[in-house]
Amino acid sequence: MSRGPDAATQLERALVATAQSAGCPIAIATSDWTRWASATFTGARHTLTLTAAAGPMLDQWLAGLSEAEFRLRNYLVADLTVTRLIRDGAVATVALEALTVEER
């Protein structure tokens, strides 16, 4: 029996959906994750690279990401940070790091 999409897939889908809703469609260029655990929680650390049209809508979306609420099945997004933003003309490349934690 399938548990459904993993945290990485759900996070990617949520980012694409929220960006689209904010009027700044994105494309996931790269995505990787590694298992993570603390004494209390288990989850994953994610690194993603996104591309999008540079502009004020993207800037506004990025500014709100760290406080955004994402609905992931069986996971919480505990942390989400923009680590790099490169503008090359009309295109922006964005590096993100995220931490997802399994709900119990």
Tab-separated table of N, CA and C in Angstrom:
chain	number	residue	atom	x	y	z
A	1	MET	N	0.836	-1.177	0.000
A	1	MET	CA	0.000	0.000	0.000
A	1	MET	C	0.883	1.244	0.000
A	2	SER	N	0.593	2.164	-0.851
A	2	SER	CA	1.396	3.368	-1.007
A	2	SER	C	1.080	4.385	0.088
A	3	ARG	N	2.125	5.027	0.586
A	3	ARG	CA	1.955	6.090	1.584
A	3	ARG	C	1.712	7.438	0.919
A	4	GLY	N	1.792	7.481	-0.389
A	4	GLY	CA	1.629	8.750	-1.088
A	4	GLY	C	2.974	9.389	-1.347
A	5	PRO	N	2.964	10.595	-1.884
A	5	PRO	CA	4.215	11.276	-2.219
A	5	PRO	C	5.068	11.542	-0.980
A	6	ASP	N	6.381	11.485	-1.168
A	6	ASP	CA	7.292	11.773	-0.060
A	6	ASP	C	7.347	13.281	0.203
A	7	ALA	N	8.063	13.650	1.246
A	7	ALA	CA	8.127	15.062	1.642
A	7	ALA	C	8.727	15.934	0.547
A	8	ALA	N	9.751	15.440	-0.145
A	8	ALA	CA	10.393	16.238	-1.198
A	8	ALA	C	9.418	16.546	-2.327
A	9	THR	N	8.686	15.545	-2.762
A	9	THR	CA	7.708	15.735	-3.835
A	9	THR	C	6.616	16.701	-3.401
A	10	GLN	N	6.119	16.525	-2.187
A	10	GLN	CA	5.069	17.412	-1.683
A	10	GLN	C	5.565	18.851	-1.541
A	11	LEU	N	6.799	19.018	-1.080
A	11	LEU	CA	7.360	20.361	-0.932
A	11	LEU	C	7.489	21.035	-2.295
A	12	GLU	N	7.996	20.313	-3.275
A	12	GLU	CA	8.115	20.869	-4.630
A	12	GLU	C	6.749	21.297	-5.155
A	13	ARG	N	5.760	20.434	-5.015
A	13	ARG	CA	4.411	20.754	-5.492
A	13	ARG	C	3.840	21.978	-4.780
A	14	ALA	N	4.080	22.069	-3.472
A	14	ALA	CA	3.568	23.205	-2.699
A	14	ALA	C	4.242	24.507	-3.126
A	15	LEU	N	5.537	24.467	-3.360
A	15	LEU	CA	6.243	25.664	-3.809
A	15	LEU	C	5.729	26.125	-5.169
A	16	VAL	N	5.571	25.187	-6.091
A	16	VAL	CA	5.061	25.524	-7.426
A	16	VAL	C	3.655	26.117	-7.318
A	17	ALA	N	2.805	25.507	-6.495
A	17	ALA	CA	1.418	25.976	-6.359
A	17	ALA	C	1.345	27.364	-5.727
A	18	THR	N	2.121	27.597	-4.667
A	18	THR	CA	2.052	28.905	-4.013
A	18	THR	C	2.644	30.005	-4.890
A	19	ALA	N	3.687	29.680	-5.629
A	19	ALA	CA	4.264	30.665	-6.549
A	19	ALA	C	3.265	31.011	-7.646
A	20	GLN	N	2.611	30.001	-8.179
A	20	GLN	CA	1.596	30.227	-9.216
A	20	GLN	C	0.483	31.123	-8.673
A	21	SER	N	0.030	30.832	-7.465
A	21	SER	CA	-1.028	31.639	-6.842
A	21	SER	C	-0.585	33.080	-6.610
A	22	ALA	N	0.715	33.265	-6.382
A	22	ALA	CA	1.253	34.607	-6.142
A	22	ALA	C	1.551	35.352	-7.444
A	23	GLY	N	1.315	34.689	-8.569
A	23	GLY	CA	1.528	35.342	-9.860
A	23	GLY	C	2.952	35.316	-10.363
A	24	CYS	N	3.747	34.381	-9.824
A	24	CYS	CA	5.144	34.264	-10.271
A	24	CYS	C	5.497	32.791	-10.469
A	25	PRO	N	5.061	32.204	-11.572
A	25	PRO	CA	5.344	30.787	-11.812
A	25	PRO	C	6.843	30.493	-11.714
A	26	ILE	N	7.154	29.340	-11.126
A	26	ILE	CA	8.541	28.909	-10.978
A	26	ILE	C	8.720	27.560	-11.648
A	27	ALA	N	9.973	27.218	-11.889
A	27	ALA	CA	10.339	25.877	-12.342
A	27	ALA	C	11.386	25.352	-11.367
A	28	ILE	N	11.250	24.093	-10.983
A	28	ILE	CA	12.241	23.460	-10.114
A	28	ILE	C	13.386	23.003	-11.013
A	29	ALA	N	14.568	23.581	-10.840
A	29	ALA	CA	15.724	23.214	-11.659
A	29	ALA	C	16.459	22.020	-11.056
A	30	THR	N	16.666	22.042	-9.737
A	30	THR	CA	17.295	20.918	-9.042
A	30	THR	C	16.630	20.741	-7.687
A	31	SER	N	16.671	19.515	-7.203
A	31	SER	CA	16.104	19.217	-5.889
A	31	SER	C	16.824	17.999	-5.322
A	32	ASP	N	17.221	18.093	-4.064
A	32	ASP	CA	17.877	16.973	-3.399
A	32	ASP	C	17.500	17.016	-1.921
A	33	TRP	N	17.615	15.890	-1.256
A	33	TRP	CA	17.318	15.849	0.170
A	33	TRP	C	18.183	14.798	0.842
A	34	THR	N	18.379	14.973	2.149
A	34	THR	CA	19.078	13.992	2.974
A	34	THR	C	18.270	13.786	4.244
A	35	ARG	N	18.341	12.582	4.763
A	35	ARG	CA	17.631	12.288	6.014
A	35	ARG	C	18.210	13.144	7.141
A	36	TRP	N	17.337	13.478	8.074
A	36	TRP	CA	17.718	14.306	9.208
A	36	TRP	C	17.010	13.764	10.437
A	37	ALA	N	17.668	13.848	11.598
A	37	ALA	CA	17.032	13.437	12.852
A	37	ALA	C	17.628	14.224	14.009
A	38	SER	N	16.769	14.480	14.988
A	38	SER	CA	17.215	15.054	16.254
A	38	SER	C	16.837	14.039	17.326
A	39	ALA	N	17.011	14.393	18.570
A	39	ALA	CA	16.633	13.477	19.647
A	39	ALA	C	15.126	13.227	19.668
A	40	THR	N	14.355	14.159	19.133
A	40	THR	CA	12.898	14.090	19.205
A	40	THR	C	12.216	13.863	17.867
A	41	PHE	N	12.799	14.364	16.785
A	41	PHE	CA	12.122	14.370	15.492
A	41	PHE	C	12.942	13.680	14.410
A	42	THR	N	12.247	13.245	13.353
A	42	THR	CA	12.898	12.746	12.147
A	42	THR	C	12.324	13.497	10.957
A	43	GLY	N	13.118	13.605	9.930
A	43	GLY	CA	12.653	14.317	8.750
A	43	GLY	C	13.715	14.348	7.685
A	44	ALA	N	13.770	15.461	6.949
A	44	ALA	CA	14.730	15.592	5.854
A	44	ALA	C	15.134	17.047	5.672
A	45	ARG	N	16.376	17.227	5.242
A	45	ARG	CA	16.880	18.538	4.826
A	45	ARG	C	16.830	18.570	3.308
A	46	HIS	N	16.291	19.646	2.760
A	46	HIS	CA	16.099	19.772	1.319
A	46	HIS	C	16.907	20.950	0.791
A	47	THR	N	17.485	20.778	-0.390
A	47	THR	CA	18.104	21.880	-1.118
A	47	THR	C	17.464	21.912	-2.497
A	48	LEU	N	17.003	23.081	-2.892
A	48	LEU	CA	16.323	23.236	-4.176
A	48	LEU	C	16.866	24.455	-4.900
A	49	THR	N	16.849	24.376	-6.214
A	49	THR	CA	17.149	25.524	-7.057
A	49	THR	C	15.943	25.754	-7.949
A	50	LEU	N	15.457	26.983	-7.961
A	50	LEU	CA	14.282	27.357	-8.744
A	50	LEU	C	14.680	28.404	-9.767
A	51	THR	N	13.940	28.448	-10.862
A	51	THR	CA	14.082	29.545	-11.813
A	51	THR	C	12.719	30.186	-12.003
A	52	ALA	N	12.750	31.486	-12.252
A	52	ALA	CA	11.506	32.237	-12.432
A	52	ALA	C	11.822	33.551	-13.128
A	53	ALA	N	10.777	34.190	-13.603
A	53	ALA	CA	10.934	35.534	-14.156
A	53	ALA	C	11.224	36.488	-13.003
A	54	ALA	N	12.275	37.270	-13.147
A	54	ALA	CA	12.613	38.253	-12.118
A	54	ALA	C	11.560	39.354	-12.112
A	55	GLY	N	11.252	39.843	-10.923
A	55	GLY	CA	10.286	40.930	-10.842
A	55	GLY	C	9.715	41.075	-9.455
A	56	PRO	N	8.867	42.067	-9.261
A	56	PRO	CA	8.321	42.348	-7.936
A	56	PRO	C	7.433	41.234	-7.384
A	57	MET	N	6.725	40.511	-8.240
A	57	MET	CA	5.872	39.418	-7.747
A	57	MET	C	6.734	38.307	-7.144
A	58	LEU	N	7.835	37.982	-7.807
A	58	LEU	CA	8.758	36.980	-7.273
A	58	LEU	C	9.355	37.476	-5.964
A	59	ASP	N	9.785	38.725	-5.926
A	59	ASP	CA	10.372	39.282	-4.707
A	59	ASP	C	9.399	39.197	-3.533
A	60	GLN	N	8.150	39.516	-3.788
A	60	GLN	CA	7.132	39.467	-2.736
A	60	GLN	C	6.915	38.033	-2.266
A	61	TRP	N	6.840	37.091	-3.202
A	61	TRP	CA	6.656	35.679	-2.845
A	61	TRP	C	7.832	35.183	-2.013
A	62	LEU	N	9.049	35.490	-2.448
A	62	LEU	CA	10.239	35.055	-1.714
A	62	LEU	C	10.288	35.656	-0.316
A	63	ALA	N	9.893	36.909	-0.180
A	63	ALA	CA	9.915	37.578	1.125
A	63	ALA	C	8.992	36.894	2.129
A	64	GLY	N	7.913	36.295	1.662
A	64	GLY	CA	6.966	35.641	2.556
A	64	GLY	C	7.195	34.163	2.776
A	65	LEU	N	8.171	33.583	2.086
A	65	LEU	CA	8.366	32.130	2.172
A	65	LEU	C	8.700	31.627	3.569
A	66	SER	N	9.546	32.341	4.290
A	66	SER	CA	9.970	31.839	5.603
A	66	SER	C	8.815	31.740	6.592
A	67	GLU	N	7.757	32.515	6.379
A	67	GLU	CA	6.592	32.485	7.265
A	67	GLU	C	5.401	31.737	6.657
A	68	ALA	N	5.553	31.240	5.448
A	68	ALA	CA	4.440	30.583	4.750
A	68	ALA	C	4.066	29.258	5.410
A	69	GLU	N	2.793	28.940	5.351
A	69	GLU	CA	2.280	27.659	5.838
A	69	GLU	C	2.073	26.745	4.634
A	70	PHE	N	2.660	25.576	4.676
A	70	PHE	CA	2.509	24.609	3.597
A	70	PHE	C	1.758	23.396	4.115
A	71	ARG	N	0.843	22.895	3.304
A	71	ARG	CA	0.091	21.703	3.680
A	71	ARG	C	0.737	20.489	3.025
A	72	LEU	N	1.506	19.757	3.820
A	72	LEU	CA	2.132	18.527	3.358
A	72	LEU	C	1.548	17.379	4.166
A	73	ARG	N	1.187	16.324	3.498
A	73	ARG	CA	0.598	15.170	4.180
A	73	ARG	C	1.679	14.448	4.983
A	74	ASN	N	1.475	14.334	6.280
A	74	ASN	CA	2.352	13.635	7.225
A	74	ASN	C	3.671	14.354	7.519
A	75	TYR	N	3.818	15.582	7.054
A	75	TYR	CA	5.051	16.340	7.292
A	75	TYR	C	4.728	17.793	7.612
A	76	LEU	N	5.625	18.422	8.364
A	76	LEU	CA	5.573	19.858	8.623
A	76	LEU	C	6.818	20.491	8.017
A	77	VAL	N	6.676	21.678	7.469
A	77	VAL	CA	7.843	22.434	7.023
A	77	VAL	C	8.296	23.251	8.230
A	78	ALA	N	9.392	22.815	8.851
A	78	ALA	CA	9.871	23.449	10.073
A	78	ALA	C	10.721	24.682	9.786
A	79	ASP	N	11.356	24.709	8.623
A	79	ASP	CA	12.213	25.844	8.278
A	79	ASP	C	12.315	25.925	6.760
A	80	LEU	N	12.322	27.134	6.239
A	80	LEU	CA	12.476	27.361	4.799
A	80	LEU	C	13.199	28.688	4.621
A	81	THR	N	14.356	28.642	3.971
A	81	THR	CA	15.206	29.817	3.846
A	81	THR	C	15.679	29.997	2.411
A	82	VAL	N	15.651	31.227	1.941
A	82	VAL	CA	16.268	31.569	0.660
A	82	VAL	C	17.754	31.770	0.945
A	83	THR	N	18.601	30.956	0.321
A	83	THR	CA	20.036	31.048	0.586
A	83	THR	C	20.794	31.807	-0.495
A	84	ARG	N	20.173	31.941	-1.674
A	84	ARG	CA	20.837	32.673	-2.750
A	84	ARG	C	19.800	33.132	-3.760
A	85	LEU	N	19.998	34.324	-4.282
A	85	LEU	CA	19.146	34.864	-5.343
A	85	LEU	C	20.054	35.531	-6.360
A	86	ILE	N	20.036	35.020	-7.577
A	86	ILE	CA	20.852	35.571	-8.658
A	86	ILE	C	19.919	36.044	-9.759
A	87	ARG	N	20.078	37.294	-10.136
A	87	ARG	CA	19.285	37.852	-11.237
A	87	ARG	C	20.201	37.986	-12.453
A	88	ASP	N	19.742	37.440	-13.554
A	88	ASP	CA	20.473	37.549	-14.814
A	88	ASP	C	19.492	38.053	-15.858
A	89	GLY	N	19.396	39.355	-15.951
A	89	GLY	CA	18.416	39.948	-16.861
A	89	GLY	C	17.013	39.697	-16.346
A	90	ALA	N	16.198	39.069	-17.167
A	90	ALA	CA	14.798	38.825	-16.820
A	90	ALA	C	14.586	37.530	-16.048
A	91	VAL	N	15.671	36.767	-15.816
A	91	VAL	CA	15.547	35.465	-15.149
A	91	VAL	C	16.209	35.510	-13.776
A	92	ALA	N	15.539	34.931	-12.799
A	92	ALA	CA	16.092	34.810	-11.451
A	92	ALA	C	16.308	33.333	-11.139
A	93	THR	N	17.426	33.041	-10.502
A	93	THR	CA	17.714	31.700	-10.005
A	93	THR	C	17.763	31.801	-8.490
A	94	VAL	N	17.000	30.947	-7.833
A	94	VAL	CA	16.835	31.016	-6.381
A	94	VAL	C	17.255	29.690	-5.762
A	95	ALA	N	18.099	29.746	-4.745
A	95	ALA	CA	18.466	28.558	-3.981
A	95	ALA	C	17.713	28.594	-2.653
A	96	LEU	N	17.101	27.470	-2.310
A	96	LEU	CA	16.347	27.342	-1.063
A	96	LEU	C	16.880	26.176	-0.253
A	97	GLU	N	16.776	26.281	1.060
A	97	GLU	CA	17.008	25.163	1.967
A	97	GLU	C	15.782	25.037	2.846
A	98	ALA	N	15.367	23.802	3.071
A	98	ALA	CA	14.176	23.561	3.888
A	98	ALA	C	14.414	22.366	4.803
A	99	LEU	N	13.672	22.348	5.884
A	99	LEU	CA	13.663	21.213	6.800
A	99	LEU	C	12.224	20.756	6.944
A	100	THR	N	11.972	19.494	6.620
A	100	THR	CA	10.648	18.916	6.847
A	100	THR	C	10.762	17.906	7.980
A	101	VAL	N	9.725	17.859	8.802
A	101	VAL	CA	9.692	16.978	9.964
A	101	VAL	C	8.457	16.100	9.864
A	102	GLU	N	8.640	14.809	10.136
A	102	GLU	CA	7.510	13.880	10.098
A	102	GLU	C	6.561	14.166	11.249
A	103	GLU	N	5.259	14.206	10.936
A	103	GLU	CA	4.244	14.337	11.980
A	103	GLU	C	4.032	12.973	12.607
A	104	ARG	N	3.753	12.973	13.890
A	104	ARG	CA	3.502	11.690	14.573
A	104	ARG	C	2.128	11.670	15.147
